[in-house]
């Protein structure tokens, strides 16, 4: 018998943490922690590549990039999962057309991820909230615990790629994910070209270097805008910042994605702009980025098993 | 004799917390907490209006709005301060032309905020970092402590307005600020028009309602783009979402700010687009927003003293 874990997390409710099934409950917290760690290791051992998508600043299109990377690799026939580690503003379900779905659990304490188009498996806080208006008013320790549950208690099965969408900054969630997944292949850093963003993205690079996670490369999003009416290109948020930072900090530059209203429309509709609009410049850039990531993983990937 | 508190916060260094001067150190943590609370109350009692700027999602231009609100009110002759509570990605100093400045402290444990154009006083994590590349790899409790220090230990003096720029989401920083400043006049919620953002901004509205902070209103940023060459208006990120949410959730709508490359250029240069480019549609919209906020504060403001 399946039990829904969709529940009321309206807060300020640090007590109202997810009541996962009784199979996970121990009276001894140390034993519980040990069990969770073992389960985390087991789950991760079946996932070949783990890639985190990070950014210093929010709103640079990190979730859009994550969702489209997942769809690009799934289109190639790979088994793909997405862990949405943005607890306060989970956007992945919407972008993969999975809004309103619920994660299902069974009495053995295992939860089935929501599966979308192309077989993409997804775990997200969004699947645990009763509606869009429900905020998750949680401090760090609860977020750490949920992220661990998203790895240890979700039946990911065998995957070729797990993409982890992290909230911006270098606080609790990125730290937790990096600690929980020590054999991460690497991080992809998404930025936009304004100078203000430039200042912030450098922090992401230093963060990754300091905690010893390989940097797959930097993607510059919102890179210039071509008026669909007259063809005039305008650098709304300036341009070239991503490439400059990559050079300055000796990090790979994966590519620029020009602004296109179709990307926003497709993201809002939960489809991939690279398959819906393959001829727009943004889709071409994105495919080149996918090729570069594949090359990186072939050369430097830390394949599990 | 003044002592610089500019210091190395390269991490992962949860231990390396700011060593504020010895006057603040107590052997008794309870006594220290009591002293900090008393000092916080005293500082806040001299500040007439406290307004937090929040957003569900990052990258919606929250810091741009905060910096320009500060400049707008300072231009009117008011005494204005800005508390940059975004610990991981502090952008306020750059936007107010104060990059590279350092907060100075004296042996009595009081710190002088950095003062910019129009006498705007600013406290920001950025003033404590040795360079842009330094990430602040901190979990919640350390961030809470720093934010409290930014209120209690900084010599704000008499202010008419204190604007608090919060990082996106409903986690540690917004919770800490709301707890530390119980007599907040209200929050301003910044959003952008995409549906994905719409889903997330609703959480901010519920958050504010649940913790009992008045909502001054919603601002929709990045609302359509007018090609400077041909005049064609394109809704890059769609439009009207902010107004719709405001209506749905019975919250005031303060106005829309159209996309304009001049805003990004001015923010990067640390000047106000409303004074540099007063004739562009975005500046006109912004001034109308300022008028609405003033009206709200006259009607519902919680003036200290």
XYZ file of C-alpha atoms in Angstrom:
610
model
C 0.000 0.000 0.000
C 1.417 3.344 -1.003
C 1.275 6.294 1.302
C 1.375 9.875 0.092
C 3.929 12.079 1.788
C 2.305 15.180 0.356
C 1.685 17.141 3.500
C 1.149 20.501 5.056
C 4.449 22.250 5.570
C 2.954 25.672 6.093
C 5.223 27.159 8.676
C 6.816 28.699 10.858
C 6.932 25.005 11.583
C 10.406 23.693 12.214
C 8.678 20.850 14.053
C 6.526 19.874 11.107
C 9.324 18.079 9.319
C 8.419 15.423 6.875
C 7.320 12.300 8.675
C 8.979 9.680 6.566
C 7.728 6.135 7.209
C 8.429 4.285 10.422
C 11.077 2.078 8.820
C 13.440 5.058 9.044
C 12.838 5.846 12.681
C 15.364 4.818 15.300
C 15.451 5.696 18.959
C 19.198 5.990 18.674
C 20.134 9.104 16.660
C 23.683 7.839 16.058
C 22.366 4.596 14.602
C 19.924 6.543 12.450
C 22.723 8.747 11.146
C 24.878 5.671 10.385
C 22.009 3.984 8.545
C 21.342 7.114 6.497
C 25.014 7.382 5.574
C 25.141 3.752 4.451
C 21.979 4.160 2.390
C 23.351 7.354 0.839
C 26.514 5.512 -0.220
C 24.505 2.630 -1.692
C 22.230 4.918 -3.704
C 25.139 6.955 -5.031
C 27.089 3.837 -6.044
C 24.422 3.137 -8.683
C 24.668 6.604 -10.225
C 27.498 6.973 -12.725
C 27.833 10.755 -12.914
C 26.798 13.371 -10.366
C 26.907 16.985 -11.473
C 25.883 20.027 -9.423
C 24.707 23.243 -11.037
C 25.559 26.294 -8.947
C 25.636 30.084 -9.187
C 26.787 32.901 -6.967
C 23.705 34.970 -7.694
C 20.088 33.938 -8.136
C 18.006 34.429 -11.241
C 20.744 33.623 -13.702
C 18.732 30.751 -15.185
C 20.344 27.967 -13.183
C 17.173 25.856 -13.032
C 16.531 26.433 -16.742
C 20.040 25.175 -17.481
C 19.594 22.159 -15.174
C 16.241 21.167 -16.689
C 17.553 21.489 -20.227
C 20.749 19.564 -19.450
C 18.596 16.749 -18.086
C 16.448 16.737 -21.216
C 19.471 16.916 -23.527
C 21.166 13.890 -21.931
C 17.876 11.958 -21.696
C 17.221 12.627 -25.405
C 20.550 10.920 -26.115
C 19.154 7.789 -24.461
C 20.752 8.115 -21.032
C 19.052 7.415 -17.714
C 18.766 10.778 -15.997
C 17.691 12.052 -12.573
C 17.335 15.569 -11.178
C 17.633 16.395 -7.477
C 16.106 19.809 -6.879
C 18.022 21.018 -3.806
C 16.405 24.465 -3.847
C 14.170 24.028 -0.813
C 12.749 27.564 -0.713
C 12.110 28.068 -4.421
C 11.906 24.705 -6.184
C 11.425 25.364 -9.938
C 12.478 22.062 -11.535
C 9.020 20.389 -11.485
C 7.449 23.333 -13.329
C 10.257 23.343 -15.908
C 9.948 19.610 -16.533
C 6.162 19.736 -16.796
C 5.629 17.929 -13.484
C 3.711 20.514 -11.430
C 1.131 19.094 -9.056
C 2.738 15.638 -8.836
C 3.405 13.975 -5.492
C 6.243 11.733 -4.331
C 4.843 8.366 -3.244
C 6.264 6.304 -0.396
C 5.795 2.736 0.776
C 6.000 1.200 4.277
C 9.612 0.053 3.767
C 10.669 3.693 3.870
C 11.519 4.021 0.197
C 10.082 6.748 -2.002
C 9.494 6.669 -5.729
C 10.749 9.739 -7.560
C 8.300 11.452 -9.901
C 9.063 10.376 -13.474
C 8.562 12.787 -16.362
C 9.117 12.840 -20.122
C 12.057 10.782 -21.411
C 12.020 8.866 -18.130
C 13.656 11.686 -16.149
C 13.359 10.977 -12.395
C 12.853 13.967 -10.134
C 12.866 14.645 -6.382
C 11.862 18.136 -5.262
C 10.447 19.939 -2.243
C 7.715 21.083 -4.601
C 6.247 17.554 -4.578
C 5.795 17.810 -0.799
C 3.958 21.150 -0.718
C 0.210 21.485 -0.840
C 0.359 24.494 -3.155
C 2.589 27.201 -4.657
C 1.764 29.646 -1.921
C 3.248 27.483 0.829
C 6.630 28.833 1.879
C 9.199 26.564 3.506
C 10.317 28.576 6.514
C 13.216 26.366 7.521
C 16.696 26.994 8.857
C 19.786 25.059 7.741
C 19.703 21.786 9.731
C 16.240 20.800 8.491
C 17.272 21.551 4.912
C 20.378 19.365 5.305
C 18.209 16.516 6.582
C 15.741 16.754 3.716
C 18.507 16.815 1.109
C 20.012 13.687 2.649
C 16.605 12.008 2.523
C 16.297 12.988 -1.133
C 19.441 10.955 -1.783
C 19.145 8.093 0.722
C 15.413 7.375 0.739
C 14.493 7.920 -2.908
C 14.581 4.902 -5.239
C 16.761 6.459 -7.924
C 17.882 3.070 -9.218
C 20.606 2.867 -11.868
C 21.265 6.270 -13.415
C 23.803 7.548 -15.918
C 23.478 11.152 -14.755
C 22.150 12.886 -11.650
C 21.928 16.663 -11.958
C 21.637 18.586 -8.702
C 20.074 22.044 -8.857
C 21.413 24.089 -5.960
C 20.120 27.407 -4.622
C 22.455 30.400 -5.146
C 25.234 31.242 -2.720
C 27.660 29.258 -0.625
C 25.571 28.469 2.445
C 23.868 25.450 3.960
C 22.493 23.678 0.872
C 25.638 23.686 -1.328
C 27.762 22.700 1.674
C 25.401 19.853 2.563
C 25.293 18.508 -0.993
C 29.073 18.616 -1.370
C 29.500 16.783 1.943
C 26.905 14.162 1.084
C 28.281 13.478 -2.412
C 32.071 13.387 -2.045
C 32.609 11.737 -5.451
C 30.839 14.471 -7.424
C 32.164 14.673 -11.006
C 32.114 18.418 -10.803
C 30.110 21.623 -10.767
C 28.782 23.745 -13.589
C 28.657 27.435 -12.697
C 25.932 29.528 -14.332
C 26.289 33.299 -14.499
C 24.983 36.299 -16.391
C 27.093 39.033 -17.931
C 26.555 42.028 -15.631
C 29.556 43.229 -13.633
C 27.606 42.802 -10.414
C 27.089 39.118 -11.252
C 30.728 38.842 -12.189
C 31.773 39.848 -8.692
C 29.521 37.161 -7.237
C 30.384 34.287 -9.602
C 34.034 34.501 -8.589
C 32.934 33.414 -5.129
C 31.438 30.223 -6.621
C 34.733 29.432 -8.313
C 36.717 29.930 -5.097
C 34.100 27.933 -3.154
C 34.481 24.948 -5.497
C 38.260 25.129 -5.438
C 38.380 25.375 -1.651
C 36.183 22.367 -1.077
C 38.023 20.431 -3.774
C 35.209 19.861 -6.298
C 36.295 19.954 -9.971
C 34.833 22.818 -12.006
C 33.416 21.522 -15.301
C 33.049 25.085 -16.536
C 31.140 28.360 -16.620
C 28.004 29.037 -18.681
C 27.046 32.636 -19.450
C 23.272 32.975 -19.671
C 21.241 36.026 -20.824
C 24.101 36.903 -23.149
C 22.742 39.662 -25.384
C 19.301 39.960 -26.953
C 18.422 39.964 -30.651
C 15.227 41.911 -31.411
C 12.992 39.457 -33.313
C 11.549 42.385 -35.284
C 14.586 44.279 -36.550
C 17.487 41.911 -35.822
C 19.317 44.518 -33.713
C 21.449 42.901 -31.000
C 21.448 44.658 -27.634
C 23.498 43.612 -24.631
C 20.763 44.197 -22.058
C 22.917 42.878 -19.247
C 26.190 43.640 -21.049
C 28.142 40.619 -22.344
C 31.416 38.721 -22.193
C 31.636 38.681 -18.401
C 31.462 34.885 -18.150
C 34.274 34.354 -20.637
C 36.430 36.975 -18.930
C 35.977 35.409 -15.495
C 36.734 31.941 -16.878
C 39.987 33.245 -18.357
C 40.940 35.250 -15.246
C 40.372 32.307 -12.931
C 41.698 29.590 -15.297
C 38.381 27.766 -15.537
C 36.808 26.302 -18.718
C 34.241 28.444 -20.496
C 31.416 26.226 -21.736
C 29.497 28.795 -23.777
C 27.040 31.706 -23.876
C 23.267 31.398 -24.194
C 21.633 34.458 -25.800
C 18.351 35.744 -24.371
C 15.315 34.416 -26.212
C 11.679 34.809 -25.117
C 11.101 31.228 -26.370
C 13.288 29.905 -23.546
C 11.052 31.535 -20.936
C 7.872 30.352 -22.691
C 9.174 26.779 -22.991
C 10.375 26.727 -19.366
C 6.972 27.935 -18.208
C 5.322 25.177 -20.284
C 7.649 22.476 -18.982
C 9.235 21.607 -22.329
C 12.807 21.822 -23.617
C 13.631 24.809 -25.816
C 16.425 22.816 -27.447
C 13.965 20.255 -28.814
C 11.040 22.668 -29.370
C 13.087 25.363 -31.072
C 16.279 23.626 -32.236
C 17.141 26.317 -34.795
C 17.319 29.360 -32.504
C 20.873 30.509 -31.640
C 20.310 29.695 -27.956
C 19.567 26.035 -28.779
C 22.687 25.755 -30.922
C 24.812 27.222 -28.116
C 23.218 24.869 -25.638
C 24.013 21.804 -27.721
C 27.656 22.878 -27.951
C 27.697 23.200 -24.166
C 26.302 19.656 -23.819
C 29.080 18.360 -26.091
C 31.735 20.065 -23.961
C 30.311 18.589 -20.754
C 30.276 15.108 -22.318
C 33.922 15.550 -23.291
C 34.837 16.665 -19.767
C 33.129 13.626 -18.250
C 34.909 11.273 -20.664
C 38.251 12.775 -19.744
C 37.869 13.525 -16.063
C 34.583 11.938 -14.919
C 34.537 9.946 -11.688
C 32.369 7.043 -12.834
C 30.917 5.159 -9.878
C 31.541 1.368 -9.800
C 42.604 54.595 17.433
C 40.594 52.875 14.744
C 41.050 49.226 13.946
C 40.187 47.721 10.588
C 37.960 44.673 10.727
C 38.684 43.856 7.086
C 39.888 40.319 7.424
C 40.402 37.016 5.782
C 37.181 35.079 5.685
C 38.352 32.586 3.096
C 36.760 29.411 4.238
C 35.620 26.598 4.884
C 36.141 28.504 8.070
C 33.181 28.400 10.382
C 35.661 29.159 13.156
C 37.037 32.261 11.503
C 34.133 34.445 12.486
C 34.653 38.121 12.695
C 36.593 38.988 15.788
C 34.747 42.056 16.906
C 36.550 44.112 19.535
C 37.022 42.865 23.082
C 34.357 45.203 24.470
C 31.769 42.770 23.072
C 33.230 39.630 24.571
C 31.669 38.104 27.643
C 32.497 34.841 29.312
C 28.810 34.384 29.952
C 26.955 33.674 26.662
C 23.569 34.514 28.216
C 24.836 37.897 29.352
C 26.328 38.509 25.909
C 23.013 37.645 24.253
C 21.152 39.983 26.652
C 23.591 42.822 25.953
C 23.257 42.331 22.198
C 19.453 42.371 22.443
C 19.491 45.589 24.471
C 21.879 47.231 22.011
C 19.732 46.087 19.080
C 16.651 47.709 20.663
C 18.528 50.943 21.325
C 19.847 51.210 17.764
C 16.452 50.460 16.257
C 14.704 53.029 18.466
C 16.598 55.775 16.615
C 15.495 54.580 13.171
C 12.042 55.827 12.138
C 11.195 53.393 9.345
C 12.559 49.905 8.705
C 11.690 48.305 5.400
C 12.847 44.900 4.146
C 13.100 44.099 0.452
C 12.479 40.430 -0.274
C 11.857 38.066 -3.183
C 11.034 34.410 -3.553
C 13.517 33.965 -6.375
C 16.960 35.453 -6.906
C 18.016 37.670 -9.777
C 14.813 39.656 -9.940
C 16.660 42.921 -9.319
C 16.045 43.097 -5.575
C 19.375 44.790 -4.813
C 18.881 47.219 -7.706
C 15.493 48.160 -6.263
C 16.938 48.521 -2.736
C 19.844 50.718 -3.874
C 17.567 52.942 -5.928
C 14.984 53.251 -3.139
C 17.786 54.385 -0.826
C 18.946 56.969 -3.353
C 15.409 58.170 -4.062
C 14.636 58.804 -0.385
C 18.073 60.324 0.259
C 17.572 62.701 -2.688
C 14.423 63.937 -0.953
C 16.615 64.977 1.992
C 16.007 62.022 4.294
C 18.642 60.254 6.396
C 18.963 56.801 4.894
C 20.781 53.557 5.759
C 21.053 50.234 3.948
C 21.684 46.923 5.698
C 22.875 44.403 3.126
C 21.763 41.096 4.676
C 22.849 39.041 1.666
C 25.889 37.388 3.236
C 26.812 35.139 0.282
C 26.312 37.609 -2.548
C 26.444 41.182 -1.214
C 25.778 43.559 -4.137
C 24.746 46.792 -2.418
C 28.263 48.314 -2.121
C 28.867 47.918 -5.863
C 25.482 49.442 -6.684
C 26.076 52.421 -4.406
C 29.607 53.015 -5.722
C 31.251 51.851 -2.486
C 33.312 48.859 -3.648
C 36.624 48.390 -1.872
C 35.597 50.299 1.260
C 36.117 48.860 4.732
C 34.026 49.144 7.887
C 36.092 50.740 10.641
C 35.806 49.819 14.294
C 37.038 51.359 17.526
C 38.029 49.774 20.862
C 34.606 50.435 22.415
C 33.134 47.845 20.062
C 31.256 50.235 17.826
C 31.654 50.233 14.064
C 31.182 53.123 11.674
C 29.082 52.266 8.621
C 30.538 53.180 5.236
C 28.954 56.427 4.034
C 28.317 57.019 0.338
C 26.763 59.683 -1.858
C 23.854 61.631 -0.326
C 25.047 60.485 3.110
C 23.677 56.943 2.713
C 25.098 54.694 5.464
C 25.814 51.104 4.521
C 26.766 47.883 6.330
C 27.584 44.861 4.169
C 29.544 41.614 4.316
C 31.350 42.933 1.261
C 33.189 45.458 3.461
C 34.645 42.560 5.474
C 35.992 40.517 2.553
C 39.488 40.858 1.197
C 38.323 40.553 -2.415
C 35.441 39.568 -4.713
C 36.678 36.024 -5.039
C 36.306 35.258 -1.347
C 33.188 33.163 -0.734
C 31.489 33.155 2.650
C 31.006 29.458 3.335
C 28.813 29.804 6.386
C 25.809 27.976 7.723
C 22.799 29.676 9.333
C 23.866 30.399 12.948
C 26.944 32.384 11.924
C 24.871 34.397 9.468
C 22.291 35.169 12.177
C 25.067 36.411 14.454
C 26.589 38.671 11.820
C 23.220 40.201 10.941
C 22.615 40.951 14.610
C 26.033 42.580 14.820
C 25.180 44.668 11.757
C 22.269 46.103 13.727
C 23.626 46.196 17.301
C 27.276 47.127 16.785
C 27.048 49.573 13.882
C 26.710 53.282 14.687
C 23.683 53.957 12.495
C 22.684 57.036 14.515
C 19.378 58.784 13.767
C 17.875 57.585 10.499
C 14.603 58.253 8.722
C 14.764 55.032 6.707
C 16.684 51.761 6.974
C 16.325 49.500 3.931
C 17.260 45.865 4.457
C 18.268 43.884 1.371
C 17.538 40.201 2.035
C 18.723 37.180 0.067
C 15.984 35.279 -1.812
C 13.905 32.566 -0.161
C 12.424 32.045 3.265
C 15.378 30.582 5.150
C 17.804 31.683 7.832
C 18.482 35.310 6.849
C 14.878 36.522 6.373
C 13.816 34.703 9.535
C 16.671 36.243 11.520
C 15.949 39.769 10.287
C 12.234 39.500 11.028
C 12.982 38.223 14.547
C 15.563 40.938 15.203
C 13.348 43.785 13.943
C 9.856 43.098 15.295
C 8.611 46.640 14.572
C 9.394 46.502 10.850
C 7.103 48.839 8.856
C 6.733 46.184 6.211
C 8.241 44.292 3.325
C 8.444 45.141 -0.355
C 8.340 42.037 -2.558
C 10.209 42.192 -5.863
C 9.340 39.761 -8.647
C 9.679 39.305 -12.388
C 6.891 38.357 -14.766
C 7.684 34.732 -15.691
C 5.243 32.077 -14.504
C 8.048 30.242 -12.744
C 8.775 33.380 -10.698
C 5.078 33.807 -10.054
C 4.939 30.416 -8.356
C 7.817 31.400 -6.107
C 6.718 34.942 -5.208
C 3.491 33.609 -3.724
C 5.631 31.930 -1.084
C 7.037 35.333 -0.077
C 3.534 36.702 0.367
C 2.482 33.757 2.550
C 5.770 33.986 4.492
C 5.128 37.641 5.342
C 1.518 37.000 6.294
C 2.436 34.030 8.487
C 5.070 35.901 10.447
C 2.808 38.935 10.706
C 4.840 41.524 8.794
C 2.781 44.048 6.769
C 3.241 43.833 2.991
C 3.843 47.288 1.527
C 3.389 45.868 -1.967
C 4.760 43.990 -4.969
C 7.088 45.456 -7.612
C 7.327 43.740 -10.999
C 10.811 44.160 -12.450
C 12.032 43.238 -15.964
C 8.554 44.004 -17.238
C 8.877 43.968 -21.041
C 11.676 45.352 -23.185
C 11.483 48.158 -25.731
C 14.065 47.798 -28.531
C 15.986 51.104 -28.536
C 16.437 50.778 -32.309
C 12.954 50.056 -33.637
C 10.715 50.745 -30.642
C 9.227 47.230 -30.745
C 8.151 46.058 -27.262
C 8.856 42.422 -26.467
C 7.877 40.676 -23.258
C 11.130 38.739 -22.843
C 10.024 37.303 -19.540
C 6.299 37.715 -20.284
C 4.458 40.428 -18.335
C 1.619 41.176 -15.953
C 2.466 38.384 -13.513
C 3.193 40.751 -10.618
C -0.105 42.573 -10.978
C -2.006 39.298 -11.251
C -0.420 37.863 -8.106
C -1.074 41.093 -6.203
C -4.754 40.903 -7.157
C -5.047 37.175 -6.437
C -3.490 37.488 -3.002
C -5.074 40.868 -2.103
C -1.761 42.684 -1.829
C -0.955 46.193 -3.155
C 0.727 46.398 -6.549
C 3.361 49.156 -6.464
C 4.280 49.181 -10.158
C 6.223 47.631 -13.048
C 9.754 48.537 -14.065
C 10.464 47.899 -17.768
C 13.831 46.391 -18.747
C 16.377 49.008 -19.765
C 20.103 48.420 -20.402
C 20.748 51.792 -18.708
C 19.629 50.325 -15.369
C 22.282 47.606 -15.584
C 24.972 50.084 -16.674
C 24.095 52.512 -13.866
C 23.978 49.723 -11.255
C 27.393 48.509 -12.393
C 28.727 52.077 -12.099
C 27.220 52.623 -8.664
C 24.891 55.465 -9.646
C 21.105 55.799 -9.597
C 19.314 55.331 -12.918
C 16.457 57.494 -11.677
C 18.743 60.515 -11.321
C 21.072 59.700 -14.260
C 18.291 58.893 -16.725
C 15.164 60.508 -15.262
C 13.277 60.492 -18.580
C 13.344 56.770 -19.358
C 10.068 54.906 -18.685
C 11.746 52.810 -15.951
C 12.693 55.948 -13.983
C 9.162 57.312 -14.228
C 7.737 54.010 -12.985
C 10.245 53.958 -10.158
C 9.293 57.424 -8.976
C 5.633 56.424 -8.898
C 6.611 53.427 -6.776
C 8.480 55.697 -4.337
C 5.374 57.883 -4.025
C 3.217 54.845 -3.225
C 5.663 53.644 -0.554
C 5.695 57.105 1.032
C 1.908 57.088 1.121
C 1.876 53.620 2.740
C 4.312 54.740 5.433
C 2.245 57.857 6.170
C -0.887 55.774 6.564
C 0.419 52.612 8.193
C 4.063 53.246 9.128
C 5.260 52.189 12.583
C 7.376 55.236 13.406
C 9.804 54.500 16.242
C 9.717 56.876 19.270
